[in-house]
Tab-separated table of N, CA and C in Angstrom:
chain	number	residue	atom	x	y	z
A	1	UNK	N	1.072	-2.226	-6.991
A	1	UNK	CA	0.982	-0.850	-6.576
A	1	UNK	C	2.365	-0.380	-6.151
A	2	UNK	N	2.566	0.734	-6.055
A	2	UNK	CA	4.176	1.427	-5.844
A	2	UNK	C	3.910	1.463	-4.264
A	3	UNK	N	5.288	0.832	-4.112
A	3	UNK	CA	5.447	1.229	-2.628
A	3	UNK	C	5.508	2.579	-2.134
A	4	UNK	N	4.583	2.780	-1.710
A	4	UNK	CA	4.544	4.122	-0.504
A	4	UNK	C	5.763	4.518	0.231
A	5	UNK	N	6.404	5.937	0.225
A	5	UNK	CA	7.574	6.323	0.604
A	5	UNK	C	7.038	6.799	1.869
A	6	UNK	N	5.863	7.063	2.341
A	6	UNK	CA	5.844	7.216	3.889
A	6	UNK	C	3.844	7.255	3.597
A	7	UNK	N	3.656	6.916	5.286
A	7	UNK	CA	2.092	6.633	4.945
A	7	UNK	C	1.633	8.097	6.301
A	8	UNK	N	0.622	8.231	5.200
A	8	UNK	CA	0.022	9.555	6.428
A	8	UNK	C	-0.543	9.441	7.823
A	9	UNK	N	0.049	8.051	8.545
A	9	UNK	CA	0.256	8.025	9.758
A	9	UNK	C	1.277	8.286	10.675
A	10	UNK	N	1.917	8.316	9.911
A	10	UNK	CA	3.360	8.838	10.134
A	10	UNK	C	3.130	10.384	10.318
A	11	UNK	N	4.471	10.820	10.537
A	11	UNK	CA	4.223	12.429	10.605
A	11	UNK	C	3.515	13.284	9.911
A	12	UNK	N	3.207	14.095	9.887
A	12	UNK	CA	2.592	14.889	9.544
A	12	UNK	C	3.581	15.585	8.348
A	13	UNK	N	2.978	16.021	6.585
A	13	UNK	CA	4.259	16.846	6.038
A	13	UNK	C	4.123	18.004	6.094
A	14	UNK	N	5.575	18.336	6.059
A	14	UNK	CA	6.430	19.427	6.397
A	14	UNK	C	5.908	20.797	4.911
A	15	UNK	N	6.091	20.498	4.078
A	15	UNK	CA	6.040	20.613	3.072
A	15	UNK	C	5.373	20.125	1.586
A	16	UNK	N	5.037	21.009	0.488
A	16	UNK	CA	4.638	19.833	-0.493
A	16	UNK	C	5.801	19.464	-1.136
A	17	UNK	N	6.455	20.000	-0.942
A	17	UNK	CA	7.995	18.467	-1.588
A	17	UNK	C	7.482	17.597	-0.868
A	18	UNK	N	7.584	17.655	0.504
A	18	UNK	CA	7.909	16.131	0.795
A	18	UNK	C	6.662	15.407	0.918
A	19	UNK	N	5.241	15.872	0.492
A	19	UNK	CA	3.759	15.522	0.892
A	19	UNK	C	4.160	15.110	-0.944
A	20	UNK	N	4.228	14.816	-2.063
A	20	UNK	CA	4.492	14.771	-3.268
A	20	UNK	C	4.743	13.534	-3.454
A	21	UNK	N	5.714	12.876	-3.157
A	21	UNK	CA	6.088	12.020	-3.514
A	21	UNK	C	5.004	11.053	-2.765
A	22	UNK	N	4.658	10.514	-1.712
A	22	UNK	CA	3.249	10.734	-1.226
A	22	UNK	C	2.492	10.174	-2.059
A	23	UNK	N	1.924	11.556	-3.009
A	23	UNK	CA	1.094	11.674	-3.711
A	23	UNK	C	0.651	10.573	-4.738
A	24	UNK	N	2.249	10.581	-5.256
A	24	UNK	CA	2.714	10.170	-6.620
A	24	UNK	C	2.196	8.302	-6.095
A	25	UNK	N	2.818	8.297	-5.123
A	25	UNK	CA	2.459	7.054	-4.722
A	25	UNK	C	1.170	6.408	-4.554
A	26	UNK	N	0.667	7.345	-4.274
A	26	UNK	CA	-1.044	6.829	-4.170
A	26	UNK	C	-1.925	7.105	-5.750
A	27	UNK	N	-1.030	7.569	-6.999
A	27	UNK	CA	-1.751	7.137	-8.274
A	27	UNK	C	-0.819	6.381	-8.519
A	28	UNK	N	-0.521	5.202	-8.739
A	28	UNK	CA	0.096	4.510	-9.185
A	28	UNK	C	-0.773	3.423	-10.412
A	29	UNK	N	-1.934	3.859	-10.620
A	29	UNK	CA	-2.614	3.088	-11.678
A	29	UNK	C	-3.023	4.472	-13.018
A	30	UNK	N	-2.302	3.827	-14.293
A	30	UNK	CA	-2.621	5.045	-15.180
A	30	UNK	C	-4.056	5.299	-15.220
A	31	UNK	N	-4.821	4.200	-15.171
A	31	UNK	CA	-6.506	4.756	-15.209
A	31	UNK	C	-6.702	5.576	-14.468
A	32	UNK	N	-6.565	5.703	-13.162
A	32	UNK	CA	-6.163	6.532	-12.133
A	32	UNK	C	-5.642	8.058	-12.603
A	33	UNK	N	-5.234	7.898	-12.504
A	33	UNK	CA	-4.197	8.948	-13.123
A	33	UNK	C	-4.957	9.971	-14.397
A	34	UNK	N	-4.818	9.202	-14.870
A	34	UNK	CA	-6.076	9.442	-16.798
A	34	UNK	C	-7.446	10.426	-16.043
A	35	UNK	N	-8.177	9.829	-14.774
A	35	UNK	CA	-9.151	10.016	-14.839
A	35	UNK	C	-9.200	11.568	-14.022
A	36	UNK	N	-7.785	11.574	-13.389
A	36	UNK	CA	-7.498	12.972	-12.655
A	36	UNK	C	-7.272	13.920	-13.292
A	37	UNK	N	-6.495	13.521	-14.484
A	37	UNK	CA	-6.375	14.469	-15.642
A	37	UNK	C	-7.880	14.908	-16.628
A	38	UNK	N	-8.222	14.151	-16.863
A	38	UNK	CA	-9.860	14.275	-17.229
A	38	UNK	C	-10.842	15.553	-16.177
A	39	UNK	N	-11.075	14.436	-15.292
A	39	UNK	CA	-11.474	15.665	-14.423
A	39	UNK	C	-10.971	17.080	-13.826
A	40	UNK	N	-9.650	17.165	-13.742
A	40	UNK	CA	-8.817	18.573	-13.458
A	40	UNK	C	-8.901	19.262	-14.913
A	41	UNK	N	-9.261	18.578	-15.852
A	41	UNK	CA	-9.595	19.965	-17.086
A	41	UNK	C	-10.470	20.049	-17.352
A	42	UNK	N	-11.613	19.431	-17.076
A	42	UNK	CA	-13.345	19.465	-17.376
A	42	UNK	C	-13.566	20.589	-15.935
A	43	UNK	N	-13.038	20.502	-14.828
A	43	UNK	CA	-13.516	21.477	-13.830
A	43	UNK	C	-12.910	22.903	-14.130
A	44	UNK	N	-11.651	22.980	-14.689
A	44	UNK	CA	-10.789	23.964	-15.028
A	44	UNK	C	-11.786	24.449	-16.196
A	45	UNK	N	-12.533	24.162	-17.375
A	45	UNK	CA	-12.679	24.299	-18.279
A	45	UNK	C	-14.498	25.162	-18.041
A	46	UNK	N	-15.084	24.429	-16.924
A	46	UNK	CA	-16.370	24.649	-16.615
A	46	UNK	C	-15.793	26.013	-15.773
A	47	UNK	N	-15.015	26.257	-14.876
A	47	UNK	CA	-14.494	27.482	-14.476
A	47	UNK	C	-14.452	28.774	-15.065
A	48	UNK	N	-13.758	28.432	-16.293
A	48	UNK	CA	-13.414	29.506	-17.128
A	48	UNK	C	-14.860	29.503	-17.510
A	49	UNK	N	-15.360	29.142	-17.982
A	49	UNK	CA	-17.054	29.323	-18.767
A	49	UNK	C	-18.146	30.066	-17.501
A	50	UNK	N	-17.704	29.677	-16.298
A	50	UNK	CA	-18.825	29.991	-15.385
A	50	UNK	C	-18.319	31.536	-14.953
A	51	UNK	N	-16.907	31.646	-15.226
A	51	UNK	CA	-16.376	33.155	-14.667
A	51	UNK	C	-17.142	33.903	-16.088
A	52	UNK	N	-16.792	33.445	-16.901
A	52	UNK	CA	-16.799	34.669	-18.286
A	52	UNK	C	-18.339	34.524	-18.740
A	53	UNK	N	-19.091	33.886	-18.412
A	53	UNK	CA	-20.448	34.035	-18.424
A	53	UNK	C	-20.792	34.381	-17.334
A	54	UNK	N	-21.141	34.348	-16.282
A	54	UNK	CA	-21.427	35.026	-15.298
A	54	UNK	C	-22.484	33.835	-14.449
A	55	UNK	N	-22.684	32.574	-14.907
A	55	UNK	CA	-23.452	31.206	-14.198
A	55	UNK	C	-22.326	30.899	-13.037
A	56	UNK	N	-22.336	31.593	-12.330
A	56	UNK	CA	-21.901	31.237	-10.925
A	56	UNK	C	-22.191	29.815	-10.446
A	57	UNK	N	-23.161	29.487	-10.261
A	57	UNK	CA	-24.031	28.032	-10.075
A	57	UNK	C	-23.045	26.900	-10.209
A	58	UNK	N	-22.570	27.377	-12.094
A	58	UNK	CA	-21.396	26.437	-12.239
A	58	UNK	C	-20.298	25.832	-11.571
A	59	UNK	N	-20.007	26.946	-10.860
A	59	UNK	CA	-19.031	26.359	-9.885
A	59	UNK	C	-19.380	25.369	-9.117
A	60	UNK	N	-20.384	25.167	-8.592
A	60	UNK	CA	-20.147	23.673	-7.937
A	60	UNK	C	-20.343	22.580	-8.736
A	61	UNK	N	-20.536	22.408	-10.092
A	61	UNK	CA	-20.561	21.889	-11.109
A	61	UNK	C	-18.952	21.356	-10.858
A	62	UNK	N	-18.279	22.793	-11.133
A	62	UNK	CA	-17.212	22.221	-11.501
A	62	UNK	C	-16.304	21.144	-10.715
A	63	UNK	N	-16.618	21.315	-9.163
A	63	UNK	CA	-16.007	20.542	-8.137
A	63	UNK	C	-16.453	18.909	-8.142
A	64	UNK	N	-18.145	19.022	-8.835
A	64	UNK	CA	-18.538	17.688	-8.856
A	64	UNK	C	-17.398	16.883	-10.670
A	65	UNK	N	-16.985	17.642	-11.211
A	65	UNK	CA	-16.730	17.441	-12.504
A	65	UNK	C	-15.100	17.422	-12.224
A	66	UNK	N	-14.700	18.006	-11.283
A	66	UNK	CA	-13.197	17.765	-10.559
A	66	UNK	C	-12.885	16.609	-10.418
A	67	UNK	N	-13.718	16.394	-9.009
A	67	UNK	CA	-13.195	15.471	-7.664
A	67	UNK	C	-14.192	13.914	-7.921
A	68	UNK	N	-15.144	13.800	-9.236
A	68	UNK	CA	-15.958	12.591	-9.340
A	68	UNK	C	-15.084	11.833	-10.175
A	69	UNK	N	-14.634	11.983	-11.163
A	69	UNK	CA	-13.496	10.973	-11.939
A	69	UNK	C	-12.295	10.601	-11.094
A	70	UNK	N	-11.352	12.010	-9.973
A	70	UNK	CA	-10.243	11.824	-9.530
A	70	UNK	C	-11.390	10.351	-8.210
A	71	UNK	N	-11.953	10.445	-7.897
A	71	UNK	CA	-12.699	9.929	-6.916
A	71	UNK	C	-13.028	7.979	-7.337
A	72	UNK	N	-13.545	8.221	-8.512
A	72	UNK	CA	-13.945	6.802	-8.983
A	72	UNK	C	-12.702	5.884	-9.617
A	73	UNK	N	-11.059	6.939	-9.926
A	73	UNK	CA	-10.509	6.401	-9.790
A	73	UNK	C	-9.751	5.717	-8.822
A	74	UNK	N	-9.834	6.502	-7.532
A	74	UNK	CA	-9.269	5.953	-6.555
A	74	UNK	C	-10.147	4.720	-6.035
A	75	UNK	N	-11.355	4.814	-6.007
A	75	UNK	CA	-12.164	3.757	-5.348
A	75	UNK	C	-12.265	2.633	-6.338
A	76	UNK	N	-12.519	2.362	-7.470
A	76	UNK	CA	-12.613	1.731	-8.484
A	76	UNK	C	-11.203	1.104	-8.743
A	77	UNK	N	-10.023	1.646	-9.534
A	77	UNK	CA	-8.890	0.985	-10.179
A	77	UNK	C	-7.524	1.257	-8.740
A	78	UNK	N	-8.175	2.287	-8.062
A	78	UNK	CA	-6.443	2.510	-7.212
A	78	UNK	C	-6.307	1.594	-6.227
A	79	UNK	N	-8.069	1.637	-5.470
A	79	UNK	CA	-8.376	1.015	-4.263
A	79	UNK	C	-7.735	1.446	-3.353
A	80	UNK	N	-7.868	2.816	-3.240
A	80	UNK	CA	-7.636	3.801	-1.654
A	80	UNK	C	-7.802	4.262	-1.575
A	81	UNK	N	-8.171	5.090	-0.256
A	81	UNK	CA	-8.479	6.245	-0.513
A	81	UNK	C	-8.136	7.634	-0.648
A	82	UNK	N	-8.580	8.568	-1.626
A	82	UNK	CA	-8.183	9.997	-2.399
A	82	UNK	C	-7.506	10.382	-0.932
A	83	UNK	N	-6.424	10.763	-1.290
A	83	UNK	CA	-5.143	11.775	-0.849
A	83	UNK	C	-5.997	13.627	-0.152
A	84	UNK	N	-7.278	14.015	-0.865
A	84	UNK	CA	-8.182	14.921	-0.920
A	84	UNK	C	-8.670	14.708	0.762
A	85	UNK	N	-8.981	13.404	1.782
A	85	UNK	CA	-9.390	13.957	2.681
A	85	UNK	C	-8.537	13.713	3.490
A	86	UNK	N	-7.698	13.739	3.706
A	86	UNK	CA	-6.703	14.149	4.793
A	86	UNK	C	-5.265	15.584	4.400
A	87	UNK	N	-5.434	15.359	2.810
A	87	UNK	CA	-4.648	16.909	2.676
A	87	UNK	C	-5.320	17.478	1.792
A	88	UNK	N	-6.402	18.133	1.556
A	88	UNK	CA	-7.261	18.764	1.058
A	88	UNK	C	-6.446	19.624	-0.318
A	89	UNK	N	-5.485	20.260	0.448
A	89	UNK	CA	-4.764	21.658	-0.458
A	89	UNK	C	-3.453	20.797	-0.871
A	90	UNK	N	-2.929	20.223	-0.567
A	90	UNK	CA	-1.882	19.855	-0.976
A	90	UNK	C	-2.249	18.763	-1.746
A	91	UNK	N	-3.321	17.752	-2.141
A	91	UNK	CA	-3.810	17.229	-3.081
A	91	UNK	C	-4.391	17.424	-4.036
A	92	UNK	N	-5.322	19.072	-3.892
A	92	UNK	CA	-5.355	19.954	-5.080
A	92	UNK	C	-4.219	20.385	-5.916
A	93	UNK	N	-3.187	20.491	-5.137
A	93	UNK	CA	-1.818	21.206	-5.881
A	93	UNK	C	-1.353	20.173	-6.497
A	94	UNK	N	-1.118	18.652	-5.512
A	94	UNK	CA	-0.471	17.523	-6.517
A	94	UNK	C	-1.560	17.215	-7.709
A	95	UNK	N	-2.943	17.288	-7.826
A	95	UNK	CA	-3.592	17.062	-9.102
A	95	UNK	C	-2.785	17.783	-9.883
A	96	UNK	N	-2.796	19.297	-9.967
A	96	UNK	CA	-2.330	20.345	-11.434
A	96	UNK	C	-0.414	20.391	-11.196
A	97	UNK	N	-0.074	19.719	-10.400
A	97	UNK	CA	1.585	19.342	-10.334
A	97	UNK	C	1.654	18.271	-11.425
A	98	UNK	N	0.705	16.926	-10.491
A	98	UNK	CA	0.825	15.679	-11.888
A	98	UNK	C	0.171	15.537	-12.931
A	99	UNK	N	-0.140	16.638	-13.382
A	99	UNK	CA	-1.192	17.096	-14.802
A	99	UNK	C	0.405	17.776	-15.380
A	100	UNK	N	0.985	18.631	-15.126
A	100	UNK	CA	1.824	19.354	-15.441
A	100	UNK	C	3.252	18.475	-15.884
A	101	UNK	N	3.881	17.501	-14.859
A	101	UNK	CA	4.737	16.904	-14.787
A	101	UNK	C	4.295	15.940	-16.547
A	102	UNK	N	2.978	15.291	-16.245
A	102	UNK	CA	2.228	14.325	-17.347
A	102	UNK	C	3.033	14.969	-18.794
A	103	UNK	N	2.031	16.318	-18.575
A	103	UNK	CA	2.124	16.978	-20.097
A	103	UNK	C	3.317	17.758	-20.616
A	104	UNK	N	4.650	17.220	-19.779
A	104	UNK	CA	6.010	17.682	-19.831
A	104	UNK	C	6.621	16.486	-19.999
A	105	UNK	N	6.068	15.134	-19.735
A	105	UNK	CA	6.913	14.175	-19.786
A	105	UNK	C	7.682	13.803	-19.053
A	106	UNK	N	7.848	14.123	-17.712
A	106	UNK	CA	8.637	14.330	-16.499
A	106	UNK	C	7.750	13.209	-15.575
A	107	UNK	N	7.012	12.792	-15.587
A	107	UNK	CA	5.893	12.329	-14.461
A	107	UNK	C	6.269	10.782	-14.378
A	108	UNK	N	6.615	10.061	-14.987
A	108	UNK	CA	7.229	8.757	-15.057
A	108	UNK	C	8.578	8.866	-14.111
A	109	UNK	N	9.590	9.850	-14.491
A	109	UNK	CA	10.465	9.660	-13.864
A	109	UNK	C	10.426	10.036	-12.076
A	110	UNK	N	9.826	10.776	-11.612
A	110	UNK	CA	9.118	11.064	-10.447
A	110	UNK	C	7.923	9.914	-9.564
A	111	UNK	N	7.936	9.017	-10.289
A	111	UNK	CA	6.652	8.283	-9.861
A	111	UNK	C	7.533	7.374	-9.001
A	112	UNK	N	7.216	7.173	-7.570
A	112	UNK	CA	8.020	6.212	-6.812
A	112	UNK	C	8.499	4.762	-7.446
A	113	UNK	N	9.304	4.106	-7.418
A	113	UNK	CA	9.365	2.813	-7.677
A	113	UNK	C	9.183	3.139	-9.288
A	114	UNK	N	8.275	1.722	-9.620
A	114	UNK	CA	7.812	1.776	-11.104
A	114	UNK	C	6.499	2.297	-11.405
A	115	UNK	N	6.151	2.559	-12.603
A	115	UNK	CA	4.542	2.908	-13.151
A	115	UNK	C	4.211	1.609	-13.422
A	116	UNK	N	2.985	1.643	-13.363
A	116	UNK	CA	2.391	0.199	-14.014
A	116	UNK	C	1.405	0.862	-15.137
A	117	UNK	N	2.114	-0.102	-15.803
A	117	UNK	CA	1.770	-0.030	-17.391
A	117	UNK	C	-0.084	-0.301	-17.746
């Protein structure tokens, strides 16, 4: 696993720069990772369908279709626990940050330490 650049017993962050790297640290397994990306576009995707149809309902669909893959990866392959209950918003933002970084090719070089393959 990548060594952790600071653990959320420590201070409190300032910022999501510095809550990020953090982040990055606590996916350090691509299954992990894979499964956040999975779920951040199946909830994104049920979103758009539940706005433009008008099934409201969906929406909590979509949170179970979010946060259940980012979830079973952490408990299953990461073995820790989701970044989601102690920074709620700033772990929403690092999901569609390291979805973004991923699908730019940038996300390797940002990942603390090494990726594991």
């Amino acid at each position: 696993m990548a060594h952790n650049p600071r653990t959320p017993a420590q201070q409190p962050f300032n910022s999501f720069t510095e809550f990020y790297p953090y982040y990055l640290s606590e996916h350090g397994s691509p299954v992990c990772r894979a499964l956040h990306y999975v779920g951040s576009l199946s909830a994104l995707s049920i979103v758009i369908y539940a706005l433009a149809s008008g099934h409201y309902l969906l929406l909590a669909v979509a949170l179970i279709a979010g946060y259940g893959p980012a979830w079973i990866g952490h408990f299953f392959f990461e073995h820790n626990k989701p970044a989601t209950f102690k920074y709620p918003l700033w772990s929403f933002m690092g999901d569609w940050v390291m979805l973004w970084d991923f699908l730019r090719g940038r996300l390797k070089a940002k990942m603390p330490g090494h990726v594991r393959q």
